[in-house]
CSV table of C-alpha atoms in Angstrom, one decimal:
chain,number,residue,atom,x,y,z
A,1,UNK,CA,108.6,122.4,111.9
A,2,UNK,CA,106.1,120.1,113.8
A,3,UNK,CA,105.2,116.8,112.2
A,4,UNK,CA,101.6,117.7,112.9
A,5,UNK,CA,101.5,119.7,109.7
A,6,UNK,CA,102.1,116.7,107.5
A,7,UNK,CA,98.4,116.5,106.8
A,8,UNK,CA,98.6,119.6,104.6
A,9,UNK,CA,101.3,118.2,102.4
A,10,UNK,CA,98.8,117.6,99.6
A,11,UNK,CA,97.5,121.2,99.7
A,12,UNK,CA,97.3,122.7,96.3
A,13,UNK,CA,97.8,119.4,94.4
A,14,UNK,CA,94.7,119.7,92.4
A,15,UNK,CA,95.1,123.4,91.9
A,16,UNK,CA,98.4,122.8,90.2
A,17,UNK,CA,96.7,120.6,87.6
A,18,UNK,CA,96.1,123.6,85.4
A,19,UNK,CA,99.8,124.4,85.5
A,20,UNK,CA,100.5,120.9,84.4
A,21,UNK,CA,98.2,121.3,81.4
A,22,UNK,CA,99.9,124.4,80.4
A,23,UNK,CA,103.3,122.8,80.3
A,24,UNK,CA,102.4,119.5,78.6
A,25,UNK,CA,104.0,117.9,75.7
A,26,UNK,CA,101.9,114.8,76.0
A,27,UNK,CA,103.2,111.6,74.5
A,28,UNK,CA,102.6,107.9,75.0
A,29,UNK,CA,104.9,104.9,75.5
A,30,UNK,CA,105.4,101.6,77.1
A,31,UNK,CA,108.3,99.5,78.1
A,32,UNK,CA,109.3,95.9,78.8
A,33,UNK,CA,111.8,94.6,81.3
A,34,UNK,CA,115.4,95.5,80.5
A,35,UNK,CA,118.7,95.4,82.3
A,36,UNK,CA,120.9,98.3,83.5
A,37,UNK,CA,124.3,99.0,82.1
A,38,UNK,CA,126.9,99.3,84.9
A,39,UNK,CA,129.1,101.3,82.6
A,40,UNK,CA,126.5,103.9,81.6
A,41,UNK,CA,126.9,107.6,82.2
A,42,UNK,CA,123.5,109.0,82.9
A,43,UNK,CA,124.7,112.3,84.2
A,44,UNK,CA,123.1,114.5,86.8
A,45,UNK,CA,119.4,114.2,87.6
A,46,UNK,CA,116.8,116.1,89.6
A,47,UNK,CA,114.3,114.3,91.8
A,48,UNK,CA,111.1,116.1,92.8
A,49,UNK,CA,109.9,115.1,96.2
A,50,UNK,CA,106.3,115.7,97.3
A,51,UNK,CA,107.1,116.8,100.8
A,52,UNK,CA,109.9,118.0,103.0
A,53,UNK,CA,113.1,116.0,103.3
A,54,UNK,CA,112.1,113.6,106.0
A,55,UNK,CA,111.8,109.9,106.8
A,56,UNK,CA,109.5,109.3,103.8
A,57,UNK,CA,112.5,109.5,101.5
A,58,UNK,CA,115.1,107.8,103.8
A,59,UNK,CA,115.6,105.0,101.3
A,60,UNK,CA,116.8,107.2,98.4
A,61,UNK,CA,118.8,109.4,100.8
A,62,UNK,CA,120.5,106.2,102.0
A,63,UNK,CA,121.1,105.1,98.4
A,64,UNK,CA,122.7,108.5,97.6
A,65,UNK,CA,124.9,108.5,100.7
A,66,UNK,CA,126.0,105.0,100.0
A,67,UNK,CA,127.0,105.8,96.4
A,68,UNK,CA,124.4,103.5,94.8
A,69,UNK,CA,123.3,106.1,92.3
A,70,UNK,CA,126.9,106.7,91.4
A,71,UNK,CA,127.4,103.0,91.0
A,72,UNK,CA,124.5,102.9,88.5
A,73,UNK,CA,126.0,105.6,86.4
A,74,UNK,CA,124.4,108.8,87.8
A,75,UNK,CA,126.3,112.0,88.5
A,76,UNK,CA,124.9,114.4,91.1
A,77,UNK,CA,121.4,113.6,92.4
A,78,UNK,CA,119.5,116.7,93.4
A,79,UNK,CA,116.5,116.2,95.7
A,80,UNK,CA,114.0,119.1,95.4
A,81,UNK,CA,111.7,119.3,98.5
A,82,UNK,CA,108.0,119.7,98.0
A,83,UNK,CA,105.4,120.9,100.4
A,84,UNK,CA,103.5,124.1,100.8
A,85,UNK,CA,104.4,126.5,97.9
A,86,UNK,CA,106.5,123.7,96.3
A,87,UNK,CA,106.2,122.2,92.9
A,88,UNK,CA,104.0,119.1,92.4
A,89,UNK,CA,105.4,115.9,90.8
A,90,UNK,CA,103.2,116.4,87.8
A,91,UNK,CA,104.2,120.0,87.2
A,92,UNK,CA,107.9,119.2,87.7
A,93,UNK,CA,107.9,116.3,85.3
A,94,UNK,CA,105.8,117.9,82.5
A,95,UNK,CA,107.7,121.2,82.7
A,96,UNK,CA,111.1,119.5,82.7
A,97,UNK,CA,112.1,120.7,86.2
A,98,UNK,CA,112.7,117.1,87.3
A,99,UNK,CA,113.5,113.9,85.5
A,100,UNK,CA,111.7,111.7,88.1
A,101,UNK,CA,109.4,112.4,91.0
A,102,UNK,CA,107.6,111.1,94.0
A,103,UNK,CA,103.9,111.8,94.4
A,104,UNK,CA,100.4,110.4,95.1
A,105,UNK,CA,98.6,107.9,92.9
A,106,UNK,CA,95.5,110.1,92.9
A,107,UNK,CA,97.7,113.1,91.9
A,108,UNK,CA,98.9,111.1,88.8
A,109,UNK,CA,95.3,110.2,87.9
A,110,UNK,CA,94.2,113.9,88.3
A,111,UNK,CA,97.1,115.1,86.1
A,112,UNK,CA,96.5,112.5,83.4
A,113,UNK,CA,92.8,113.4,83.3
A,114,UNK,CA,93.9,116.9,82.4
A,115,UNK,CA,96.1,115.6,79.5
A,116,UNK,CA,99.4,114.7,81.2
A,117,UNK,CA,100.9,111.3,80.3
A,118,UNK,CA,102.5,110.1,83.5
A,119,UNK,CA,103.3,106.6,84.7
A,120,UNK,CA,103.9,105.1,88.1
A,121,UNK,CA,106.9,102.7,88.0
A,122,UNK,CA,107.0,101.8,91.8
A,123,UNK,CA,104.9,102.5,94.9
A,124,UNK,CA,106.8,102.9,98.2
A,125,UNK,CA,103.7,103.1,100.4
A,126,UNK,CA,101.7,99.9,99.7
A,127,UNK,CA,98.9,101.2,101.9
A,128,UNK,CA,97.3,104.6,101.7
A,129,UNK,CA,98.7,106.8,104.5
A,130,UNK,CA,95.6,108.6,105.6
A,131,UNK,CA,94.4,107.8,109.1
A,132,UNK,CA,91.4,108.7,111.3
A,133,UNK,CA,92.8,109.8,114.7
A,134,UNK,CA,90.8,109.9,117.9
A,135,UNK,CA,91.2,110.0,121.6
A,136,UNK,CA,91.5,106.7,123.5
A,137,UNK,CA,89.1,108.1,126.0
A,138,UNK,CA,86.4,108.4,123.3
A,139,UNK,CA,87.7,106.1,120.5
A,140,UNK,CA,86.5,105.9,116.9
A,141,UNK,CA,87.4,102.4,116.0
A,142,UNK,CA,85.5,101.9,112.7
A,143,UNK,CA,83.9,104.0,109.9
A,144,UNK,CA,80.4,103.6,111.4
A,145,UNK,CA,81.7,105.1,114.7
A,146,UNK,CA,82.0,108.4,112.8
A,147,UNK,CA,78.3,108.9,112.7
A,148,UNK,CA,77.3,111.8,115.0
A,149,UNK,CA,80.9,112.8,115.6
A,150,UNK,CA,82.7,116.1,114.9
A,151,UNK,CA,85.6,115.4,112.5
A,152,UNK,CA,88.2,117.9,111.2
A,153,UNK,CA,89.1,117.5,107.5
A,154,UNK,CA,91.6,119.5,105.5
A,155,UNK,CA,90.5,120.8,102.2
A,156,UNK,CA,93.4,119.0,100.5
A,157,UNK,CA,92.1,115.7,101.9
A,158,UNK,CA,88.5,116.1,100.8
A,159,UNK,CA,88.6,113.9,97.7
A,160,UNK,CA,90.1,111.0,99.7
A,161,UNK,CA,87.6,111.6,102.5
A,162,UNK,CA,84.7,111.5,100.2
A,163,UNK,CA,86.1,108.3,98.6
A,164,UNK,CA,86.4,106.7,102.0
A,165,UNK,CA,82.8,107.6,102.9
A,166,UNK,CA,81.6,106.3,99.6
A,167,UNK,CA,83.4,103.0,100.1
A,168,UNK,CA,81.7,102.6,103.5
A,169,UNK,CA,78.2,103.8,102.4
A,170,UNK,CA,78.2,106.8,104.8
A,171,UNK,CA,76.4,110.0,104.0
A,172,UNK,CA,78.5,113.0,105.1
A,173,UNK,CA,75.4,114.6,106.5
A,174,UNK,CA,75.6,112.1,109.3
A,175,UNK,CA,78.9,113.6,110.4
A,176,UNK,CA,79.7,117.1,111.7
A,177,UNK,CA,82.7,118.0,109.4
A,178,UNK,CA,84.7,121.1,110.4
A,179,UNK,CA,87.7,122.7,108.9
A,180,UNK,CA,91.2,121.4,109.8
A,181,UNK,CA,93.0,124.0,111.9
A,182,UNK,CA,95.2,123.0,114.8
A,183,UNK,CA,93.5,119.6,114.9
A,184,UNK,CA,95.8,118.1,117.5
A,185,UNK,CA,95.1,120.9,120.0
A,186,UNK,CA,91.4,120.7,119.2
A,187,UNK,CA,91.4,117.0,119.9
A,188,UNK,CA,93.1,117.6,123.2
A,189,UNK,CA,90.6,120.3,124.2
A,190,UNK,CA,87.6,118.2,123.2
A,191,UNK,CA,86.6,120.6,120.4
A,192,UNK,CA,86.5,117.7,117.9
A,193,UNK,CA,86.2,114.0,118.2
A,194,UNK,CA,88.7,113.1,115.6
A,195,UNK,CA,90.6,114.2,112.5
A,196,UNK,CA,91.9,112.8,109.3
A,197,UNK,CA,95.7,112.6,109.6
A,198,UNK,CA,98.5,111.6,107.3
A,199,UNK,CA,101.2,109.0,107.8
A,200,UNK,CA,102.2,109.3,111.5
A,201,UNK,CA,98.6,109.7,112.6
A,202,UNK,CA,98.5,110.1,116.4
A,203,UNK,CA,102.2,109.4,116.9
A,204,UNK,CA,103.0,113.0,117.8
A,205,UNK,CA,100.1,113.2,120.2
A,206,UNK,CA,101.3,110.1,122.0
A,207,UNK,CA,104.8,111.6,122.1
A,208,UNK,CA,103.2,114.6,123.9
A,209,UNK,CA,101.6,112.3,126.5
A,210,UNK,CA,98.1,112.4,125.1
A,211,UNK,CA,96.1,109.2,124.6
A,212,UNK,CA,95.5,108.9,120.9
A,213,UNK,CA,94.7,106.1,118.5
A,214,UNK,CA,94.1,105.8,114.8
A,215,UNK,CA,93.0,103.4,112.1
A,216,UNK,CA,94.2,103.4,108.5
A,217,UNK,CA,91.6,104.4,105.9
A,218,UNK,CA,93.3,101.8,103.7
A,219,UNK,CA,91.8,99.1,105.8
A,220,UNK,CA,88.3,100.4,105.0
A,221,UNK,CA,88.3,100.9,101.2
A,222,UNK,CA,90.8,103.7,100.5
A,223,UNK,CA,93.2,101.4,98.8
A,224,UNK,CA,95.3,103.5,96.4
A,225,UNK,CA,98.9,103.8,97.4
A,226,UNK,CA,101.3,106.7,97.9
A,227,UNK,CA,104.9,107.9,97.6
A,228,UNK,CA,104.8,106.6,94.1
A,229,UNK,CA,107.9,106.9,91.8
A,230,UNK,CA,106.6,108.7,88.7
A,231,UNK,CA,108.0,109.4,85.2
A,232,UNK,CA,106.5,110.7,82.0
A,233,UNK,CA,105.4,108.2,79.5
A,234,UNK,CA,108.0,109.7,77.1
A,235,UNK,CA,110.8,109.0,79.6
A,236,UNK,CA,109.5,105.5,80.1
A,237,UNK,CA,109.5,104.8,76.3
A,238,UNK,CA,112.9,106.3,75.6
A,239,UNK,CA,115.0,105.8,78.8
A,240,UNK,CA,113.9,102.5,80.4
A,241,UNK,CA,117.5,101.5,81.2
A,242,UNK,CA,118.0,104.8,83.0
A,243,UNK,CA,114.8,104.4,85.0
A,244,UNK,CA,115.7,100.9,86.0
A,245,UNK,CA,119.2,102.1,87.1
A,246,UNK,CA,117.4,104.6,89.4
A,247,UNK,CA,115.1,101.9,90.7
A,248,UNK,CA,118.2,99.7,91.3
A,249,UNK,CA,119.6,102.4,93.7
A,250,UNK,CA,116.1,103.0,95.1
A,251,UNK,CA,115.6,99.3,96.0
A,252,UNK,CA,119.1,98.9,97.4
A,253,UNK,CA,118.7,102.0,99.5
A,254,UNK,CA,115.4,101.0,101.0
A,255,UNK,CA,116.8,97.6,101.8
A,256,UNK,CA,119.6,99.2,103.7
A,257,UNK,CA,117.3,101.7,105.4
A,258,UNK,CA,115.3,98.9,106.9
A,259,UNK,CA,118.4,97.0,107.9
A,260,UNK,CA,119.7,100.0,109.8
A,261,UNK,CA,116.9,102.5,110.4
A,262,UNK,CA,119.0,104.4,113.0
A,263,UNK,CA,121.5,105.3,110.3
A,264,UNK,CA,118.8,106.1,107.8
A,265,UNK,CA,117.2,108.6,110.2
A,266,UNK,CA,120.6,110.1,111.1
A,267,UNK,CA,121.0,110.9,107.4
A,268,UNK,CA,117.6,112.7,107.5
A,269,UNK,CA,118.3,114.7,110.7
A,270,UNK,CA,122.0,115.5,110.2
A,271,UNK,CA,122.3,115.8,106.4
A,272,UNK,CA,119.5,115.7,103.8
A,273,UNK,CA,116.8,117.3,106.1
A,274,UNK,CA,119.2,119.2,108.3
A,275,UNK,CA,117.6,122.6,107.5
A,276,UNK,CA,114.3,121.3,108.9
A,277,UNK,CA,115.7,120.8,112.4
A,278,UNK,CA,113.9,117.5,112.8
A,279,UNK,CA,113.7,115.8,116.2
A,280,UNK,CA,115.0,112.3,115.8
A,281,UNK,CA,112.8,110.9,118.6
A,282,UNK,CA,109.7,112.2,116.7
A,283,UNK,CA,111.0,110.8,113.4
A,284,UNK,CA,111.5,107.4,115.1
A,285,UNK,CA,107.8,107.4,116.0
A,286,UNK,CA,106.9,108.3,112.4
A,287,UNK,CA,109.2,105.6,111.1
A,288,UNK,CA,107.3,103.0,113.1
A,289,UNK,CA,104.1,104.2,111.6
A,290,UNK,CA,105.6,104.4,108.1
A,291,UNK,CA,106.8,100.9,108.3
A,292,UNK,CA,103.2,99.7,108.4
A,293,UNK,CA,102.6,101.4,105.1
A,294,UNK,CA,105.7,100.1,103.4
A,295,UNK,CA,106.1,96.6,104.8
A,296,UNK,CA,103.3,94.4,103.6
A,297,UNK,CA,103.2,90.8,102.5
A,298,UNK,CA,103.7,92.0,98.9
A,299,UNK,CA,106.8,94.2,99.6
A,300,UNK,CA,108.5,91.9,102.0
A,301,UNK,CA,108.1,88.9,99.6
A,302,UNK,CA,108.7,90.7,96.2
A,303,UNK,CA,110.5,93.9,97.1
A,304,UNK,CA,109.8,97.4,98.3
A,305,UNK,CA,108.1,99.4,95.5
A,306,UNK,CA,106.5,96.4,93.7
A,307,UNK,CA,102.8,96.4,93.1
A,308,UNK,CA,100.8,93.1,93.0
A,309,UNK,CA,98.0,92.5,90.4
A,310,UNK,CA,95.5,92.6,93.3
A,311,UNK,CA,97.0,96.0,94.5
A,312,UNK,CA,96.8,97.4,90.9
A,313,UNK,CA,93.1,96.4,90.8
A,314,UNK,CA,92.5,97.9,94.2
A,315,UNK,CA,94.2,101.2,93.2
A,316,UNK,CA,91.9,101.5,90.1
A,317,UNK,CA,88.8,100.7,92.2
A,318,UNK,CA,89.7,103.4,94.8
A,319,UNK,CA,90.5,105.9,92.1
A,320,UNK,CA,87.0,105.4,90.6
A,321,UNK,CA,85.6,106.3,94.0
A,322,UNK,CA,87.3,109.6,93.8
A,323,UNK,CA,85.9,110.1,90.3
A,324,UNK,CA,88.9,109.1,88.1
A,325,UNK,CA,88.0,106.8,85.2
A,326,UNK,CA,91.4,105.1,84.4
A,327,UNK,CA,93.0,101.8,83.9
A,328,UNK,CA,96.1,100.1,85.4
A,329,UNK,CA,97.8,100.4,82.0
A,330,UNK,CA,97.2,104.1,81.8
A,331,UNK,CA,98.5,104.8,85.3
A,332,UNK,CA,101.1,102.1,86.1
A,333,UNK,CA,104.0,100.3,84.5
A,334,UNK,CA,105.6,98.0,87.1
A,335,UNK,CA,107.7,95.9,84.7
A,336,UNK,CA,111.0,97.7,85.6
A,337,UNK,CA,110.7,97.4,89.4
A,338,UNK,CA,109.9,93.7,89.0
A,339,UNK,CA,113.0,93.3,86.8
A,340,UNK,CA,115.1,94.9,89.5
A,341,UNK,CA,114.2,92.3,92.0
A,342,UNK,CA,114.4,89.5,89.5
A,343,UNK,CA,118.1,90.5,89.0
A,344,UNK,CA,118.7,91.4,92.7
A,345,UNK,CA,116.7,89.1,95.0
A,346,UNK,CA,119.2,89.9,97.7
A,347,UNK,CA,117.5,93.2,98.1
A,348,UNK,CA,114.2,91.6,99.1
A,349,UNK,CA,113.7,91.7,102.9
A,350,UNK,CA,111.8,88.4,103.1
A,351,UNK,CA,108.4,87.4,104.5
A,352,UNK,CA,109.8,86.9,108.0
A,353,UNK,CA,111.4,90.3,108.2
A,354,UNK,CA,110.3,92.5,111.1
A,355,UNK,CA,111.6,95.8,112.4
């Protein structure tokens, strides 16, 4: 399957909110830092991913392969792929299909607004992964350059698109917005001037020999994160040690993945994502783009998955642009991931780390 279709990964997310409401057993809870028990027996767990098994989850695949989940007291760890027709993080958690999940920050806010009680305990992507892709021969370098252009937007990306426009005081009537079809081909043919992409942006176009560039919408106001680690508030209140054990393996796995990305991608291609027939060269390009989303001053200094106070505030501000009236306390609890790195500073890459 071509990586060009990653933009539609969020399709149906909001439509699934109704299913979430139907399966709710809403409850509240909070936690404080705790320590994991190396002798614990947490049994088997199911992890719901929000997309296909690819580079986006290389850290937890690395952790599983290295035995870090087993070291923390877990039995078999089953990773359920998301994607088109798949189950959302919110639905999987509130219906009991998964114990922990990966999903978007905005998806959590949407589910909570409908009555769910979910919390984000870590955020892998420190920056929002949406990009604006254009041709180098006719570049779109800033939000203001969009005015008068023809831009392809997927329905599933519309709320983030509208938030981005609002953050930059741009009226959509100034832009010719068209449906997102085969946007890469349309850009090559000159049918559109740009499109809103996800994660790897124009990497595949460049791999095909076409001159493409992109900018991150996160650099222009769309500041909520992605690939968040999500649990129910009930799980957070009643099983904090088990969550922290999961985050121990998560942190250790991502540390290893960045120390040896070649091995991490081999695991995706040859094992966990084997049924997708990924092309490793394309995944390497996507890994380079992904690294810009994961490796920030915050994550290199304090650990992958941590969320600074400034980032929390930025997340809430960006969510408000999408129409979600929430607070950091109602959406996040970052105490456990902070405790992981307090106990294991050796898993912090360091401010000077570079790929």
